[in-house]
mmCIF file of C-alpha atoms and ligand atoms in Angstrom:
data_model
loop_
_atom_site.group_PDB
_atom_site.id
_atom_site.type_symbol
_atom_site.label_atom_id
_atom_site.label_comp_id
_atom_site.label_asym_id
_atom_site.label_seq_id
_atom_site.Cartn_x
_atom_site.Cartn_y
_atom_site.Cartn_z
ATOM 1 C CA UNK A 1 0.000 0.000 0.000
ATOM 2 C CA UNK A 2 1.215 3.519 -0.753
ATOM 3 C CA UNK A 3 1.707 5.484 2.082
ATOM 4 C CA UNK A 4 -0.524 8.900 2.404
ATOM 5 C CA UNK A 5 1.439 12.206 1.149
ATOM 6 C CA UNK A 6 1.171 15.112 3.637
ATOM 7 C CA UNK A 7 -1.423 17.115 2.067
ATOM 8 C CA UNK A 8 -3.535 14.204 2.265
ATOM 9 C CA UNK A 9 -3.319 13.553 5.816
ATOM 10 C CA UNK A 10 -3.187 17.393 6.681
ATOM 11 C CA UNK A 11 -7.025 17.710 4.611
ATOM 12 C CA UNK A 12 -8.290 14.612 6.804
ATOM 13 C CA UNK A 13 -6.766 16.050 9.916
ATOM 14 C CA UNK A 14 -9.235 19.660 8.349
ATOM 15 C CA UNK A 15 -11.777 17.325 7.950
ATOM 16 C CA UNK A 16 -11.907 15.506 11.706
ATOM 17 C CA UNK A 17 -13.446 17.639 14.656
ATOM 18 C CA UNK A 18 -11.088 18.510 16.743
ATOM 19 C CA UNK A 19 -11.348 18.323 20.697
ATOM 20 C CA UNK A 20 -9.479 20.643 23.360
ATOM 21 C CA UNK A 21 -7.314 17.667 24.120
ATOM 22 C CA UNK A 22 -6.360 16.806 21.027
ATOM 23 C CA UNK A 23 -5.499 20.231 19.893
ATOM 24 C CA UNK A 24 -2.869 19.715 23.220
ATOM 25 C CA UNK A 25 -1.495 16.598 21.636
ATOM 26 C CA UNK A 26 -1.046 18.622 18.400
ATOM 27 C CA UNK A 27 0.520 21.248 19.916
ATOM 28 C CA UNK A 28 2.444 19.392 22.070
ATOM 29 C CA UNK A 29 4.131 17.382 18.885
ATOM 30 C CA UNK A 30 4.796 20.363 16.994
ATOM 31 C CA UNK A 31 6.576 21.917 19.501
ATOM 32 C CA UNK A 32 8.847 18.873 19.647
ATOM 33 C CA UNK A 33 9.825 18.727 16.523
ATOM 34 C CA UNK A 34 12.994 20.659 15.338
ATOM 35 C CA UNK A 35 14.651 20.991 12.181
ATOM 36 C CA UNK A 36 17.676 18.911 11.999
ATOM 37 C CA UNK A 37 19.662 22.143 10.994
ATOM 38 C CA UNK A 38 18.716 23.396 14.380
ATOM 39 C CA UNK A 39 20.524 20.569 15.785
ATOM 40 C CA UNK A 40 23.472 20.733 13.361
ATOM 41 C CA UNK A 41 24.410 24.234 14.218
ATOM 42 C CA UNK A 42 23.779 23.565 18.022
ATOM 43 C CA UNK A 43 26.620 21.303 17.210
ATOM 44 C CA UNK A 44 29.040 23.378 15.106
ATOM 45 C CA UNK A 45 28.566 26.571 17.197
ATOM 46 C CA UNK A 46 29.481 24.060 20.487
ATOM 47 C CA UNK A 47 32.543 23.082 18.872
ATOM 48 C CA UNK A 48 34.006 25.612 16.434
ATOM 49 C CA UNK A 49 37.543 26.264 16.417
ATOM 50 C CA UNK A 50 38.333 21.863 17.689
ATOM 51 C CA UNK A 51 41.396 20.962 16.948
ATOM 52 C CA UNK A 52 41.949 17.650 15.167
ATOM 53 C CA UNK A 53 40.721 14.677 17.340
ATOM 54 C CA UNK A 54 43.207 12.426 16.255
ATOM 55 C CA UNK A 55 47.020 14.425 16.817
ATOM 56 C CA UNK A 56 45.788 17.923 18.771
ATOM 57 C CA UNK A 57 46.598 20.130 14.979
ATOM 58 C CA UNK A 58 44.629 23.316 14.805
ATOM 59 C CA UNK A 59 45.742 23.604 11.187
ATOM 60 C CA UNK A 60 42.858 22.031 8.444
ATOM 61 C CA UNK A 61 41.229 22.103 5.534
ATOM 62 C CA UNK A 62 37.432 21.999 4.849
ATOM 63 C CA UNK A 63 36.683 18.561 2.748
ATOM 64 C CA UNK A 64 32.429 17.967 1.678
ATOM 65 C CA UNK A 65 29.967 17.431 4.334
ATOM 66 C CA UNK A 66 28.828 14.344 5.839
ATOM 67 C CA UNK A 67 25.723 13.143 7.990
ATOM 68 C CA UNK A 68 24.879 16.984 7.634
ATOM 69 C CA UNK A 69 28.153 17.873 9.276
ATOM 70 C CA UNK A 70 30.860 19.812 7.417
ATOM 71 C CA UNK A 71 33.990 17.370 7.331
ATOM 72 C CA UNK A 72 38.024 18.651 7.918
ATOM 73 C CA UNK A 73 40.978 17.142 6.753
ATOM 74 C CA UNK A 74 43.997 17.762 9.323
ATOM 75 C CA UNK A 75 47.068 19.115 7.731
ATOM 76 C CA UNK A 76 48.977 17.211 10.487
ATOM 77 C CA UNK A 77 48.267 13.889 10.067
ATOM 78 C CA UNK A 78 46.063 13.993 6.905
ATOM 79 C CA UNK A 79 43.132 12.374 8.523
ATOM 80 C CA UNK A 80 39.455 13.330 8.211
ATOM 81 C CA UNK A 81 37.315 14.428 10.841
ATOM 82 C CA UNK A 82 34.222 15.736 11.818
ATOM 83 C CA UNK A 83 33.210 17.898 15.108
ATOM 84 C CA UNK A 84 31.661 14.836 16.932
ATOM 85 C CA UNK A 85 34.558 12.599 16.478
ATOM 86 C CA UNK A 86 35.950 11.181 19.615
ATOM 87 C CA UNK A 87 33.191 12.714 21.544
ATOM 88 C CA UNK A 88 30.820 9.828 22.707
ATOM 89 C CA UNK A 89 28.071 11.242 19.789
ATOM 90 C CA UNK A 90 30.119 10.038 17.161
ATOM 91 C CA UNK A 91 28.102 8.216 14.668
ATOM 92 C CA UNK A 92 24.781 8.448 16.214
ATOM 93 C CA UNK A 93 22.082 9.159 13.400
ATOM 94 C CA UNK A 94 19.278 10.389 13.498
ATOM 95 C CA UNK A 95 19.966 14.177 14.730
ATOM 96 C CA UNK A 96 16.537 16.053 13.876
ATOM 97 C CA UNK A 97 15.375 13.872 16.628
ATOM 98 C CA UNK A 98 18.130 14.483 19.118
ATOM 99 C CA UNK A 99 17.001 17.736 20.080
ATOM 100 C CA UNK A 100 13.458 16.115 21.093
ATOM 101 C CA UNK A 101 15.006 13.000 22.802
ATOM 102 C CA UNK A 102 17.186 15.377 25.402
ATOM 103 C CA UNK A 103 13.949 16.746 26.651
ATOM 104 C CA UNK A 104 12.990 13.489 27.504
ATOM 105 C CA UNK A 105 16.271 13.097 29.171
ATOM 106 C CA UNK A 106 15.437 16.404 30.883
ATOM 107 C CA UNK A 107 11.899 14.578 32.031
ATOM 108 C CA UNK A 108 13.609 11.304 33.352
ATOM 109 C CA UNK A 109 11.600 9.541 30.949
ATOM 110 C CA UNK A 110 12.108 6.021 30.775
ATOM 111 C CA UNK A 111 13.549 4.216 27.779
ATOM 112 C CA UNK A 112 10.873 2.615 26.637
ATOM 113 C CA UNK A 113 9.033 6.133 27.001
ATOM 114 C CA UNK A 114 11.613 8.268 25.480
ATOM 115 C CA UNK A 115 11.710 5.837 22.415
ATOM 116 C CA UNK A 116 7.840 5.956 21.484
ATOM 117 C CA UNK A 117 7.487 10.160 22.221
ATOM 118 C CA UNK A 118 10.843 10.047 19.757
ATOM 119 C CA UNK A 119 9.352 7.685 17.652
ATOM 120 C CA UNK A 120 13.217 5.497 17.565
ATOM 121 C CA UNK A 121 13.677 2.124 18.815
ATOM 122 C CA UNK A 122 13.878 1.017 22.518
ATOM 123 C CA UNK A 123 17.288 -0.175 21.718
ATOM 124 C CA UNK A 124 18.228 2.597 19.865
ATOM 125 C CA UNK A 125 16.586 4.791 23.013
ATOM 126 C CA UNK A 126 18.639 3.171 25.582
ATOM 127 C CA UNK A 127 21.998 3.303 23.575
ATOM 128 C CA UNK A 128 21.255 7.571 23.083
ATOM 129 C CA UNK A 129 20.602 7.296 26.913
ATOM 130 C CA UNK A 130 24.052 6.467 27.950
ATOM 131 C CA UNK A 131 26.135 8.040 24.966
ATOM 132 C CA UNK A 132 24.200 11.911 25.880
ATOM 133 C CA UNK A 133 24.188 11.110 29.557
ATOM 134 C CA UNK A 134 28.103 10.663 29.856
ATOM 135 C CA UNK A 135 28.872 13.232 27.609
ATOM 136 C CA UNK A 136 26.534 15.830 29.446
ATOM 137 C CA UNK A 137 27.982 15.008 33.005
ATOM 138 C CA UNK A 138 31.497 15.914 32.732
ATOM 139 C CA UNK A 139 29.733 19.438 33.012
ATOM 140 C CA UNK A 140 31.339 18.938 36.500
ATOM 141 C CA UNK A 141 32.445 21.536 39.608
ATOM 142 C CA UNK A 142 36.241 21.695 39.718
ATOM 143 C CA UNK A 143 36.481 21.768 43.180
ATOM 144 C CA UNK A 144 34.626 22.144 46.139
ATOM 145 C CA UNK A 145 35.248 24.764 48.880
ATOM 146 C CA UNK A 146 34.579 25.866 52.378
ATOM 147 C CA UNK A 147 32.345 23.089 54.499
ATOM 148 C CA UNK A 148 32.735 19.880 52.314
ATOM 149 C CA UNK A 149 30.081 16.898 53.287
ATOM 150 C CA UNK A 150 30.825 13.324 52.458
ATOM 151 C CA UNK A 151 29.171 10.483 52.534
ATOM 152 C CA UNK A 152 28.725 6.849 50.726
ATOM 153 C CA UNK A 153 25.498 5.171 49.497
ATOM 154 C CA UNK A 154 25.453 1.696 48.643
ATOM 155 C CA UNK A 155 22.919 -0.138 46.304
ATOM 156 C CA UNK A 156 23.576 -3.859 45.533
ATOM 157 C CA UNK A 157 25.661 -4.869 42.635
ATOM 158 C CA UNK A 158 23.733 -5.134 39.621
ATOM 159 C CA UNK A 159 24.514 -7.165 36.532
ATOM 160 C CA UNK A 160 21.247 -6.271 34.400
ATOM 161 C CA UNK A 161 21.136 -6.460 30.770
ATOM 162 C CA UNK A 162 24.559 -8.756 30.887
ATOM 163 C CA UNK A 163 24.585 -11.883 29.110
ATOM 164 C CA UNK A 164 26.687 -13.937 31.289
ATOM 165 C CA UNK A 165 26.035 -13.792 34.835
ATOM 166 C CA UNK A 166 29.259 -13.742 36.922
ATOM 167 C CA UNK A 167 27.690 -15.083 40.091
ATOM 168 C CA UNK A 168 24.612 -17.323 40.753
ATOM 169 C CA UNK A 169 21.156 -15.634 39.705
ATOM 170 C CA UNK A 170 19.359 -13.767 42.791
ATOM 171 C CA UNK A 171 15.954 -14.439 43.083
ATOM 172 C CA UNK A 172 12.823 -11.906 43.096
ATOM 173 C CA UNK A 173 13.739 -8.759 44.681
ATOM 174 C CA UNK A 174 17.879 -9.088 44.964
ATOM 175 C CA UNK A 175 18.729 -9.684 48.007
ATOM 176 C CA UNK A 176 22.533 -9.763 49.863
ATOM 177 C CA UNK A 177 23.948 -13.420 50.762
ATOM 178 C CA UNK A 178 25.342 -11.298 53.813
ATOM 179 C CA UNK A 179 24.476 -8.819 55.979
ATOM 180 C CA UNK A 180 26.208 -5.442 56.246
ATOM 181 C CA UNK A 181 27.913 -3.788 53.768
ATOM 182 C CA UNK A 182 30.381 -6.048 51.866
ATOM 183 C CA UNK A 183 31.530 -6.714 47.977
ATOM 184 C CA UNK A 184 28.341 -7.638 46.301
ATOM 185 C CA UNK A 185 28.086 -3.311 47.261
ATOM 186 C CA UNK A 186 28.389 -0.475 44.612
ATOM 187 C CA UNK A 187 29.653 2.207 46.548
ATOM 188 C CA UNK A 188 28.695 5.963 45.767
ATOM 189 C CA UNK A 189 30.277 8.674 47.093
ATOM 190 C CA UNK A 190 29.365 11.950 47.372
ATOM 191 C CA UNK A 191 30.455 14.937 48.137
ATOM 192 C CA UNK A 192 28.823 18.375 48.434
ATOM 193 C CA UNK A 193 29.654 22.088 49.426
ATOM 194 C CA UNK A 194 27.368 24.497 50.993
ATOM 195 C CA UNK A 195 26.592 26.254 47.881
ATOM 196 C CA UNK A 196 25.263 22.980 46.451
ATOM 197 C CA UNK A 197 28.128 22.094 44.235
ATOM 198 C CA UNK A 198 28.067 18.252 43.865
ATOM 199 C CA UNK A 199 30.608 15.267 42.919
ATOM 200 C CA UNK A 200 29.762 11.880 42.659
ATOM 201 C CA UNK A 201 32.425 8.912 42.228
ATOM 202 C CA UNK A 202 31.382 5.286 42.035
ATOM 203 C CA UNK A 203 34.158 4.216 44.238
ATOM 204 C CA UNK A 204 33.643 0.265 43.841
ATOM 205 C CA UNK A 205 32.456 -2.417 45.727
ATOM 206 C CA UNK A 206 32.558 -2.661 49.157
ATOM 207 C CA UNK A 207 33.080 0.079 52.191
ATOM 208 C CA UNK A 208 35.227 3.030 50.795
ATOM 209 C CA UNK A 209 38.794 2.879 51.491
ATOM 210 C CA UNK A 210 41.715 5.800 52.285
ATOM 211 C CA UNK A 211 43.017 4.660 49.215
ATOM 212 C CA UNK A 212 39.906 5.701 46.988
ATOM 213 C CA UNK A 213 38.828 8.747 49.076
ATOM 214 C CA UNK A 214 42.587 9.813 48.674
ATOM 215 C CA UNK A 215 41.745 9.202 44.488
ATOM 216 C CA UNK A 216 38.788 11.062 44.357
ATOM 217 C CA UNK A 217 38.605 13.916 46.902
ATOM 218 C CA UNK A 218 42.209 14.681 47.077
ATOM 219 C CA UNK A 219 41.932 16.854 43.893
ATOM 220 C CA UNK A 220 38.821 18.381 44.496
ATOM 221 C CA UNK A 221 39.322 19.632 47.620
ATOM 222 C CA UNK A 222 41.338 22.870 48.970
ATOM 223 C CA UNK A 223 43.937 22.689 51.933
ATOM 224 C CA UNK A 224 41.598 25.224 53.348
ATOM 225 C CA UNK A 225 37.788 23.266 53.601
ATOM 226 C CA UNK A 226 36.469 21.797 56.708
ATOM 227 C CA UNK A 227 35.680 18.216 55.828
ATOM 228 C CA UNK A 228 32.564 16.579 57.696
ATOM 229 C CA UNK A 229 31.796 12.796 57.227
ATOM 230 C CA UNK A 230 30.193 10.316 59.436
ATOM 231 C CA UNK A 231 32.183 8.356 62.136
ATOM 232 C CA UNK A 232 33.887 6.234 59.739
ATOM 233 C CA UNK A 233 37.294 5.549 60.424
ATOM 234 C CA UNK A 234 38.185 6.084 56.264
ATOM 235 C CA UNK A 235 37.604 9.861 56.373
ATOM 236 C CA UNK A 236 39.519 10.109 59.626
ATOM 237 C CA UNK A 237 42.910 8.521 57.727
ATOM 238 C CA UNK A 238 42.256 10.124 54.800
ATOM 239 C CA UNK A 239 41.848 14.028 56.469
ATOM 240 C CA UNK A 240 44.704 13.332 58.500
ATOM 241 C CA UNK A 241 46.999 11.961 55.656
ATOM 242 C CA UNK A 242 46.175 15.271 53.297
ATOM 243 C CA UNK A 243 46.227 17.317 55.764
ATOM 244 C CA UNK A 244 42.695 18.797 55.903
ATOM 245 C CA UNK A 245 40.419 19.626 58.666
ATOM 246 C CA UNK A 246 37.690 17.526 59.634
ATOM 247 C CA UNK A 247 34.984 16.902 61.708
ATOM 248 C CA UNK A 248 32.656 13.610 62.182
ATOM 249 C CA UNK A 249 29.268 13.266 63.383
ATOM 250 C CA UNK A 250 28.252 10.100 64.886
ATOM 251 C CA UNK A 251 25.227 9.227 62.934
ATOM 252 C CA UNK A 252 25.231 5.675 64.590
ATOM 253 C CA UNK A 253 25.065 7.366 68.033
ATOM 254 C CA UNK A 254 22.013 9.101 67.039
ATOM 255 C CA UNK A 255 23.826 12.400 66.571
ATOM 256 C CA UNK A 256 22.598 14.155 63.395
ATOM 257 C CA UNK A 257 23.793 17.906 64.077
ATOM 258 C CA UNK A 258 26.188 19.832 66.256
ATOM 259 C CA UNK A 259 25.188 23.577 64.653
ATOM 260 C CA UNK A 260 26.617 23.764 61.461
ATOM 261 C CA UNK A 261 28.220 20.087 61.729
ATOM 262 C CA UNK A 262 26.394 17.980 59.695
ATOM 263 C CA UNK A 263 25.596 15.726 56.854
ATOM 264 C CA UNK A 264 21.786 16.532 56.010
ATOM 265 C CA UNK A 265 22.778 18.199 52.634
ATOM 266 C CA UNK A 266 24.525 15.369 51.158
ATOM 267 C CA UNK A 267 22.046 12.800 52.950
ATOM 268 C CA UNK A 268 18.948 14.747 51.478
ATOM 269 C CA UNK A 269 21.072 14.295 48.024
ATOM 270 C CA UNK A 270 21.426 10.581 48.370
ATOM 271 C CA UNK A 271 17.771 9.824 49.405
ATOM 272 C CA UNK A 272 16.737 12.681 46.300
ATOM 273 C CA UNK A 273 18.688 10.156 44.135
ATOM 274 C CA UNK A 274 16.818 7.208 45.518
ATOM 275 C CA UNK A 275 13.892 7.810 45.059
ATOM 276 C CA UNK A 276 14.092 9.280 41.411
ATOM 277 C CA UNK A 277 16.139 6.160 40.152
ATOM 278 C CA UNK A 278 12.753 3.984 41.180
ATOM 279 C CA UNK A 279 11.548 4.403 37.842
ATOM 280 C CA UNK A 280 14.027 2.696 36.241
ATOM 281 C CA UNK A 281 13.582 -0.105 37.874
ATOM 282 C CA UNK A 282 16.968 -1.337 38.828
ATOM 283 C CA UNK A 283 20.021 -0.044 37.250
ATOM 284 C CA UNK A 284 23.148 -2.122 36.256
ATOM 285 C CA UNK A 285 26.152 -1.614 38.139
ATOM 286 C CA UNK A 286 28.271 -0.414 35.381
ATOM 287 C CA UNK A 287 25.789 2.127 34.948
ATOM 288 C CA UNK A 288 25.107 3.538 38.283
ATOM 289 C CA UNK A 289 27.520 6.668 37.712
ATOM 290 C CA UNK A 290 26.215 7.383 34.421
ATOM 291 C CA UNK A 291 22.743 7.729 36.528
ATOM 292 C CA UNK A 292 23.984 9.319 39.332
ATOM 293 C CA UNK A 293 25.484 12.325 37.159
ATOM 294 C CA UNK A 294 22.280 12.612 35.253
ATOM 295 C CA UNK A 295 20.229 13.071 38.719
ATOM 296 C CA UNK A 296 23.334 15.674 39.846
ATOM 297 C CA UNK A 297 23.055 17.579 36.320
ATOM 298 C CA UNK A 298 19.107 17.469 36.965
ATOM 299 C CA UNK A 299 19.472 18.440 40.610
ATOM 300 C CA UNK A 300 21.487 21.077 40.195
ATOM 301 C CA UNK A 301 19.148 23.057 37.036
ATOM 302 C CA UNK A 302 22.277 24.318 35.543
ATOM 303 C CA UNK A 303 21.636 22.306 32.285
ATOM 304 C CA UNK A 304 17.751 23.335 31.378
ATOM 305 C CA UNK A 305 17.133 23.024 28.134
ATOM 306 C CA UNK A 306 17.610 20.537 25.672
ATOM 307 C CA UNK A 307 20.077 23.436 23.550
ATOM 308 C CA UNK A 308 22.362 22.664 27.259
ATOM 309 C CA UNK A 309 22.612 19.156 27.320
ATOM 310 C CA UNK A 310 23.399 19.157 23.619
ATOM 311 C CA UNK A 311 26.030 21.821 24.242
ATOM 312 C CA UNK A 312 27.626 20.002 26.874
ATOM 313 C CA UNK A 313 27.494 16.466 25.719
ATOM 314 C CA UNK A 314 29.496 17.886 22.637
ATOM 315 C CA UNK A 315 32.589 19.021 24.836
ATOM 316 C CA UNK A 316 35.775 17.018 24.925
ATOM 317 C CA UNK A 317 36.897 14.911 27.818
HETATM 318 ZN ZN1 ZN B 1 45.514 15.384 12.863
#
């Protein structure tokens, strides 16, 4: 069967009686539609001026277009590029649609949601989900200053969507073999300023160690900032081996606050993160910082519009 040409569906769309909801739906659609070129010079604006992706020359020459994007040849190492290569949007298609698909990113839609208000496949949906995600979340604070709160949450290891199962199956509901904290934990750290700057490292399995608070808050945090943590003995090592003030609260002895020593912004964080992930219904392990920067980028409403995420997905590592 031939399908309809525009001007025929747009006279039997004339033709139908309209109701007040289904003049929202309309409206709705249209407004979520873009013109590819929209995206396109989103895209060139973001990155004008890249040097070559492959050796770090400036110098190059213009050569055709391809996929809509205008293609360089380096004078360097004679190899072609385009802006998107080695950024994690390399090669994705479909980029009047993009535009469309990082408002649904901006709603927390699901994949399977995303794909049909998109109109792409679920697979297609899911692999968009964690190639914009990443790129978008090195939008990240440099450093964090003054009163620093840390703290680790832990969510049980996760092997969805893998093929080959490295340990036994859980049954319904994933539970731990053992109690307490131990290695079938991701761990999740966390660390946030007063001003609500954020950083998020998935530290492993298992409790956190000197070692990896030494990796990841070492060279985000000034000599000068007061660092407050809960009693555990980690934080105490690590504060004492950089050389940075700190100050614990006993959470397990029912202490929550002495004045302005506390954890309640970074615990409020953690439990604003568990709840939203819900939705998803379980997230695989390997995944977990890839959803934990997307709730960070969300929480913080620095990235608002879908122009943003686009913008910073774009950037380099
Ligand atoms: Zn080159």
């Amino acid at each position: 069967m031939r399908s309809p040409t525009f001007d025929e569906l747009f006279a039997l769309l004339l033709a139908v009686q309209l109701s007040s909801a289904d003049v929202a739906r309309l409206r709705e659609w249209i407004s979520s539609i873009t013109h590819p070129a929209e995206c396109i010079a989103l895209i060139e604006q973001a990155a004008a001026g890249r040097p070559c992706p492959h050796c770090g020359c400036a110098r190059k020459h213009r050569c055709g277009q391809a996929s809509g994007l205008q293609r360089f040849r380096c004078l360097g190492c004679r190899r072609s590029h385009n802006v998107l290569t080695g950024t994690p949007l390399a090669r994705l298609r479909k980029k009047e649609r993009w535009l469309s698909y990082l408002q649904c990113v901006l709603e927390s839609r699901t994949v399977r949601d995303a794909a049909r208000m998109v109109n792409v496949h679920r697979t297609t949906s899911f692999r968009w989900r964690h190639r914009f995600v990443p790129g978008a979340t090195r939008d990240r604070p440099k450093a964090l200053s003054i009163i620093v709160e840390a703290d680790e949450t832990y969510r049980l290891e996760s092997q969805k969507g893998s093929r080959s199962l490295t340990r036994p199956p859980r049954k319904r509901g994933g539970v731990a073999r053992r109690r307490g904290i131990n290695r079938e934990h991701d761990c999740l750290l966390v660390a946030r300023d007063r001003s609500g700057q954020t950083l998020d490292f998935h530290t492993g399995r298992g409790q956190v160690t000197v070692g990896q608070l030494n990796g990841c808050l070492k060279p985000v945090l000034s000599a000068d900032v007061l660092l407050i943590s809960d009693g555990a003995i980690a934080y105490r090592h690590f504060a004492a081996q950089a050389g940075i003030t700190h100050e614990a609260v006993n959470v397990k002895a029912g202490t929550r606050a002495r004045g302005a020593i506390h954890i309640q912004n970074v615990n409020s964080w953690h439990s604003r993160f568990k709840s939203w992930l819900v939705r998803f219904r379980g997230v695989a392990s390997r995944y977990l910082i890839n959803y934990s920067g997307w709730q960070r980028l969300l929480d913080a409403r620095r990235l608002t519009t879908p122009a943003h995420l686009l913008c910073a997905a774009v950037q380099l590592g």
